[in-house]
C-alpha cells in the first residue's frame, strides 16, 4: 500500500515507513543535510533538513519524519530557506573558515551549502571570539582530526560504532565546546578508519596519506574496481597527469555499500611506483616489438616442457586469452594466488585475488610448488598485487608484468603490461558477480594491455585464440 | 503559613518528618494499600479525574500519561525526575528532604497504575543530602515490605533505586534523563518513539516529576473530588511555589493553584525586599517568559491565567526582580547558564547559546553596537522550535523577551558604553 504525498506541489507515491528525506531524494528533490547518511542510524541533530509540513506549526526534520497519507510538504518555502540560513550561520559561528588550507575545500558540504543556501555576509562581531579546540590531532595511524572544523554531525561516531564495530569515538564537553574525540587512551586504529574522510561532510577528518597532497578540483575521477581482494569493491580513482592521489569507494549496494578498507584505499601507491615500463631481455631494454618477436622465438624454439602461470588477479579476458596461448604452444596452465588470510566482519575477503572465482571458472587449476620443477620454460602473467613465485625465481622465465618484481628481475624476458588502472577487463568476485572496469590512466611507457600482448604473441605464433 | 491546605507539605516541620515512623503515624502508606486494592486502571482514572497535571513544567495530565503505557508483557519502568535544575526551582529538594516517604508512596501507587516493577529516582548530582535521605527511606520501605516482593500481599513486586546524575541541566529533559540513566551521555533522543513506547533500556517508561508523584497519595486517599476542592477548574490541586530573588521571605510555599501572584509576593512572601518597587517577575523558572510589574497585576498562579498573561506556570519558580536591577546583566547570567548547559547536539542550540552569551556580555560591558541587539534577538528566533528538545526554546525565551520588553536598557548600555547604573543589583542577589 503506497502513501500519497505532495512535495512542492508534486504528487508522489511513497512507501509507508519511508522518511520525507528518503522520498524526496529518491524523486530528485534535494533537501540539504549534514548528519543524515543513508547507511547510518538517524541522528536528527544538524537541523539542516528542516521542511515545512502543512498543518504543522513547527518545521520538522525530514530525515526522521515518516511520510503519512496526504502530507503536504514544502522543501523550499521562505521559512525553510530562512531556517537553513540560520543553521549555516550557526555552523559557521565557530568554524575556522580556513578553506584555503583545508583539504576538503572543493568537496566540502558546508562550503557548497553556504554558496547554495546562505551566501550572506557574516554577522559575527570581531569581538566575539571563536571557540578554540584541538587542531591537527593525530588520531591514529591513518587519521588527523581538526576539532574546530567539525560540525558535530556524529557521522564518524556512528560509522565507527555501527559499521566498523569499533567503539573508539565519542563526543565530549557540552555546548559550543563540544568536541569529537577518542575515549581516553584510545585511538582510531581500524581497517576501515579512512572511510571517515569520506563521510565527514567537512574537513575535520583528513587522511594522513592524502593531507596537503592535492587540491581536489584538479583531480579527474574515474570509476574502477579494487583488485586487492575477492570482494571487488567499487572504487573511484582520483588522478592527475597520470599520477593517482587517492582511491575512494563508489557506492554499490550489492558489493561494498559505501565503504572500502584502508588497505585497498592505500594500495594505489603501487600503481604510481616501481612499474615496469620497458621490455627487458637479460636486463637490457628493448622495444616492445623486438620483445614480442623475442618472446615468440623463445616459445617456438623451446622444445622442453612449458608451463603457463597466471595470477588469479588477472582479468577474465586476459585469462581466457592466456589459456589459449599456453595451450597453443603445448604447455600446461596453472593459476597462482596471493597468500590467503581470513574474511573479516565487513568487506575484506580471505581470498586476496580479484578474479579467483573467474579463473577457477575457466577450469584452470592451482599451481603447486612441485609442479614447477617438471617444466623448463615458464610463461608468467603477473598482476599488480601478485606475490612472487619462489620456486620460479632463477628458472627460465618469460614474464608479462606491470611491475618491476623479482620475477621480472630474474626472467630472461619481461614484457611490460598495463595495471588495472590503465586497462579494461572484467573481474568475477567471490559471489560470482562480473564487474567490468575501464582505463583510468594512459598507458605508462612501453606498457601495453595484457590482452593485447597475449594476442600479438598468438598472432605471431599463428594461433587462433 | 496560615490556613492554606497542605497536601505536599503536610508533614514538613514535624519532628523526624523524614522517618518512616512519623510517616506511618500520620496514616502513611494507607493510600498505597488502598491503591493496590483497586484495579490499576481505576487508579490511573482517579488521578486523571483529579486533574493532576505534570509539575515539572509542561503541565501534561499525569493520569493520561500513565494510560499511554502499553498493556503488553514487556518490563515497564517509572522514572521519577528529581533532576530539578531549572534556575529558581527548589521544591522537589524540599519534598525529598522533609517527606521522602510521601514520594515513595506515590511511586508505589504510580508503578501499580502503570504496571511498572522497577522505579528509578533520577536525582541531580548536586543533591547529595536528599539522595542519602531518599536512599535511607527506600531502605526503610523495603524493611516494612512496602517495596520488594508481594507488596501488601498482592502479586506485585516493585524495586526502587536512587540514581544520581552528574550535574547536567539537560538530564532533566526526560529522554536525556533516560540516556543518562542507561549510562550514556545525557543527550535528548528524537521522538517518536516516545518513552511509553521505548524508554529506559528500550522498554515502556513514564517519567514523572517528584512533585507530581508526591501529590498522588492524597488523591488516592481522599479521592479526586477532594483534590479538586483546591485550585481552579482546569488547574486543580495545590502546588509548591519557590519564590526567590528580591523578596523578603524567599522559600517554598504550598498554595492552591490559581492563587494571585501579587498576593504571593506581597503577603505570603512578605513583599519585595527592603520595600523596593517591583520591576518584573519570572513566574515559572528561567525558561518562562518574564512579566513586567504591570503585567503581573491580576495574574493568578495557574496554567491558564499565566498562559493568558503570555507566560507559563512552569515549575512554579517565582523569581522576583526589584526596581534597580540591570536586565542586561540578568540576561547575561541567564544566557551564560544556557550556553553552559546546552548538550551540544543540535546546531542552533550548540552554537546559538554560546553566541548569545557573548553578545549579552558585550552589551553589558559596553562593547556593543545597536545592531547587536537585533542580532541577539534573531539568535533567539533562530533557535526557537528548531531543535530536538526544548532547551533551545528555553534559552531563546529570555533572549527574546528581555530584548523586547527592556530594549531601552539594552540601548542605554550601548549609548553609555557600559551599565548606566554602575552596579547591576539594588541589593545582593539571592
mmCIF file of N, CA and C in Angstrom, chain B residues 47 51 56 75 88 105 110 119 144 158 172 281 311 336 354 409 417:
data_model
loop_
_atom_site.group_PDB
_atom_site.id
_atom_site.type_symbol
_atom_site.label_atom_id
_atom_site.label_comp_id
_atom_site.label_asym_id
_atom_site.label_seq_id
_atom_site.Cartn_x
_atom_site.Cartn_y
_atom_site.Cartn_z
ATOM 1 N N UNK B 47 -6.572 9.526 39.201
ATOM 2 C CA UNK B 47 -5.585 10.604 39.069
ATOM 3 C C UNK B 47 -5.960 11.523 37.903
ATOM 4 N N UNK B 51 -7.421 15.654 37.940
ATOM 5 C CA UNK B 51 -6.887 16.758 37.136
ATOM 6 C C UNK B 51 -5.455 17.097 37.475
ATOM 7 N N UNK B 56 6.470 19.285 36.540
ATOM 8 C CA UNK B 56 7.843 19.568 36.093
ATOM 9 C C UNK B 56 7.924 20.812 35.230
ATOM 10 N N UNK B 75 8.806 -5.497 30.360
ATOM 11 C CA UNK B 75 9.046 -4.832 31.639
ATOM 12 C C UNK B 75 8.801 -3.325 31.494
ATOM 13 N N UNK B 88 15.946 28.755 39.738
ATOM 14 C CA UNK B 88 14.870 29.269 40.575
ATOM 15 C C UNK B 88 14.035 28.182 41.208
ATOM 16 N N UNK B 105 5.632 6.512 48.566
ATOM 17 C CA UNK B 105 4.256 6.017 48.486
ATOM 18 C C UNK B 105 3.649 6.335 47.115
ATOM 19 N N UNK B 110 1.908 4.882 41.603
ATOM 20 C CA UNK B 110 2.087 5.115 40.162
ATOM 21 C C UNK B 110 2.557 3.843 39.465
ATOM 22 N N UNK B 119 11.386 1.150 39.586
ATOM 23 C CA UNK B 119 11.269 2.603 39.631
ATOM 24 C C UNK B 119 12.638 3.190 39.929
ATOM 25 N N UNK B 144 9.875 -2.548 55.754
ATOM 26 C CA UNK B 144 8.463 -2.675 56.143
ATOM 27 C C UNK B 144 7.655 -3.437 55.087
ATOM 28 N N UNK B 158 7.957 -4.607 43.378
ATOM 29 C CA UNK B 158 8.476 -3.296 42.952
ATOM 30 C C UNK B 158 9.827 -3.047 43.601
ATOM 31 N N UNK B 172 17.396 16.769 33.016
ATOM 32 C CA UNK B 172 16.038 16.931 33.492
ATOM 33 C C UNK B 172 15.025 16.767 32.369
ATOM 34 N N UNK B 281 8.738 39.928 37.146
ATOM 35 C CA UNK B 281 8.702 38.597 37.741
ATOM 36 C C UNK B 281 8.902 37.559 36.644
ATOM 37 N N UNK B 311 2.821 34.093 29.706
ATOM 38 C CA UNK B 311 3.926 33.357 30.301
ATOM 39 C C UNK B 311 3.473 31.934 30.604
ATOM 40 N N UNK B 336 24.466 32.799 30.007
ATOM 41 C CA UNK B 336 25.635 32.021 30.415
ATOM 42 C C UNK B 336 25.202 30.629 30.860
ATOM 43 N N UNK B 354 25.948 29.883 23.022
ATOM 44 C CA UNK B 354 27.268 30.469 23.304
ATOM 45 C C UNK B 354 27.397 31.857 22.694
ATOM 46 N N UNK B 409 16.849 49.514 27.977
ATOM 47 C CA UNK B 409 18.013 49.268 28.830
ATOM 48 C C UNK B 409 19.202 48.775 28.021
ATOM 49 N N UNK B 417 28.172 53.073 26.796
ATOM 50 C CA UNK B 417 29.349 52.200 26.739
ATOM 51 C C UNK B 417 29.528 51.472 28.075
#
